[in-house]
CSV table of C-alpha atoms in Angstrom, one decimal:
chain,number,residue,atom,x,y,z
A,1,MET,CA,-59.7,7.9,72.0
A,2,ASN,CA,-59.6,10.2,68.9
A,3,PHE,CA,-57.6,12.8,70.9
A,4,LEU,CA,-54.9,10.1,71.5
A,5,SER,CA,-54.9,8.8,67.9
A,6,MET,CA,-55.0,12.3,66.3
A,7,GLY,CA,-52.2,13.3,68.7
A,8,TYR,CA,-50.1,10.3,67.5
A,9,GLY,CA,-50.8,11.3,63.9
A,10,ALA,CA,-49.6,14.8,64.5
A,11,LEU,CA,-46.5,13.6,66.4
A,12,TYR,CA,-45.6,11.1,63.6
A,13,ALA,CA,-46.0,13.7,60.9
A,14,GLU,CA,-43.7,16.1,62.8
A,15,LEU,CA,-41.3,13.4,63.7
A,16,LEU,CA,-40.9,12.4,60.0
A,17,VAL,CA,-40.1,15.9,58.8
A,18,VAL,CA,-37.7,16.6,61.7
A,19,ALA,CA,-36.0,13.3,60.9
A,20,GLN,CA,-35.9,13.9,57.1
A,21,LYS,CA,-34.4,17.4,57.6
A,22,ASN,CA,-31.7,15.8,59.6
A,23,GLY,CA,-30.9,13.1,57.1
A,24,VAL,CA,-32.9,10.3,58.7
A,25,SER,CA,-35.2,8.4,56.3
A,26,ALA,CA,-38.7,7.2,57.1
A,27,GLN,CA,-37.4,3.7,56.8
A,28,ALA,CA,-34.8,4.4,59.5
A,29,VAL,CA,-37.5,5.9,61.8
A,30,ASP,CA,-39.5,2.7,61.2
A,31,ALA,CA,-36.6,0.5,61.9
A,32,VAL,CA,-36.2,2.1,65.4
A,33,VAL,CA,-39.9,2.3,66.3
A,34,ARG,CA,-41.3,-1.0,64.8
A,35,GLY,CA,-41.2,-3.7,67.4
A,36,SER,CA,-40.5,-1.2,70.2
A,37,ARG,CA,-42.9,-0.2,73.1
A,38,PHE,CA,-44.1,2.6,70.8
A,39,ASP,CA,-45.2,0.3,68.0
A,40,CYS,CA,-49.0,0.1,68.0
A,41,GLY,CA,-51.9,-0.2,65.6
A,42,MET,CA,-52.0,3.6,65.0
A,43,TYR,CA,-48.3,3.5,64.2
A,44,GLN,CA,-48.6,0.6,61.8
A,45,THR,CA,-51.5,2.0,59.8
A,46,PHE,CA,-49.9,5.5,59.7
A,47,PHE,CA,-46.6,4.0,58.5
A,48,ALA,CA,-48.2,1.7,56.0
A,49,TRP,CA,-49.1,5.0,54.2
A,50,VAL,CA,-45.7,6.6,54.8
A,51,LEU,CA,-43.7,3.7,53.6
A,52,ASN,CA,-45.9,2.0,51.0
A,53,GLY,CA,-48.8,4.4,50.1
A,54,GLU,CA,-51.3,1.9,51.6
A,55,GLU,CA,-54.4,3.5,52.9
A,56,GLN,CA,-55.1,1.4,56.0
A,57,HIS,CA,-56.1,4.2,58.3
A,58,LYS,CA,-59.4,5.3,56.7
A,59,PHE,CA,-60.3,8.3,58.8
A,60,THR,CA,-60.2,11.7,57.2
A,61,ILE,CA,-58.3,14.8,58.2
A,62,ALA,CA,-61.7,16.7,58.2
A,63,ASN,CA,-63.2,14.2,60.7
A,64,SER,CA,-60.1,14.5,62.8
A,65,HIS,CA,-60.4,18.3,62.8
A,66,LYS,CA,-64.0,18.0,63.8
A,67,ASP,CA,-63.2,15.7,66.6
A,68,MET,CA,-60.5,17.9,67.9
A,69,ARG,CA,-62.9,20.9,67.8
A,70,TYR,CA,-65.3,18.8,70.0
A,71,LEU,CA,-62.4,18.2,72.4
A,72,ALA,CA,-61.6,21.9,72.5
A,73,ALA,CA,-65.2,22.7,73.2
A,74,MET,CA,-65.4,20.1,76.0
A,75,ALA,CA,-62.3,21.4,77.6
A,76,GLU,CA,-63.4,25.0,77.4
A,77,SER,CA,-66.8,24.2,78.8
A,78,GLN,CA,-65.1,22.9,82.0
A,79,GLY,CA,-62.4,25.6,82.2
A,80,VAL,CA,-59.7,23.0,81.4
A,81,ALA,CA,-56.4,24.3,79.9
A,82,ASN,CA,-55.9,22.3,76.7
A,83,PRO,CA,-52.7,23.4,75.0
A,84,MET,CA,-51.8,19.9,73.8
A,85,GLY,CA,-55.2,19.4,72.3
A,86,ALA,CA,-55.0,22.9,70.7
A,87,ALA,CA,-51.7,22.0,69.1
A,88,VAL,CA,-53.0,18.8,67.6
A,89,LYS,CA,-56.2,20.5,66.5
A,90,ASN,CA,-54.2,23.2,64.7
A,91,TYR,CA,-52.3,20.7,62.5
A,92,TYR,CA,-55.6,19.2,61.4
A,93,ALA,CA,-57.2,22.7,61.0
A,94,LEU,CA,-54.3,23.8,58.8
A,95,ALA,CA,-54.4,20.7,56.6
A,96,ASP,CA,-58.2,20.9,56.3
A,97,ALA,CA,-58.2,24.6,55.4
A,98,ALA,CA,-55.5,23.9,52.8
A,99,GLY,CA,-57.9,21.5,51.0
A,100,HIS,CA,-56.7,18.2,52.4
A,101,GLY,CA,-59.8,17.4,54.5
A,102,GLY,CA,-60.7,14.4,52.4
A,103,ASP,CA,-57.3,12.9,52.7
A,104,PHE,CA,-56.8,10.2,55.3
A,105,VAL,CA,-54.9,11.0,58.5
A,106,PRO,CA,-51.5,9.5,57.5
A,107,ALA,CA,-51.5,12.0,54.6
A,108,LEU,CA,-50.9,14.6,57.3
A,109,SER,CA,-47.3,13.6,57.1
A,110,ASP,CA,-47.2,14.9,53.5
A,111,PHE,CA,-48.9,18.1,54.5
A,112,VAL,CA,-46.5,18.8,57.4
A,113,ALA,CA,-43.5,17.9,55.1
A,114,ALA,CA,-44.7,20.4,52.5
A,115,LEU,CA,-45.2,23.1,55.2
A,116,ASN,CA,-41.5,22.6,56.0
A,117,GLY,CA,-40.2,22.4,52.4
A,118,SER,CA,-39.3,18.8,52.9
A,119,ALA,CA,-38.3,16.4,50.1
A,120,PRO,CA,-40.8,13.9,49.0
A,121,THR,CA,-41.1,10.7,51.0
A,122,ALA,CA,-40.1,7.3,49.4
A,123,ARG,CA,-43.8,6.7,48.8
A,124,GLU,CA,-44.3,10.0,47.0
A,125,LYS,CA,-41.2,9.3,44.8
A,126,LYS,CA,-42.6,5.8,44.0
A,127,GLN,CA,-45.9,7.3,43.0
A,128,ALA,CA,-44.3,9.9,40.8
A,129,ALA,CA,-42.3,7.3,39.0
A,130,GLU,CA,-45.4,5.2,38.2
């Protein structure tokens, strides 16, 4: 379960920065995804943070990193190639190592944006103005 949800988190974070770098806002991404077949609880709690700064997904990056390490160990113990799991684990490992372990999973979007020199999200701009 956590492999799937952490994978979604990593995908959303990367989707947002690719979209932003191409002139597509988080609001536009949300307009396309919300209500589609890809709209789910994980999406809604992640985007509550992205769009409004609401911390609805209260699971930390450090816990996500730990769970992804468990997955990697399970796969390795059975000789299973796990490149998708490794990619997801590495996003959480980078964020955790950079001091964001106590942040909740949706804040991964901010970390991935910063890695790519992305402009602040609407939520970050709103917080800075307050």
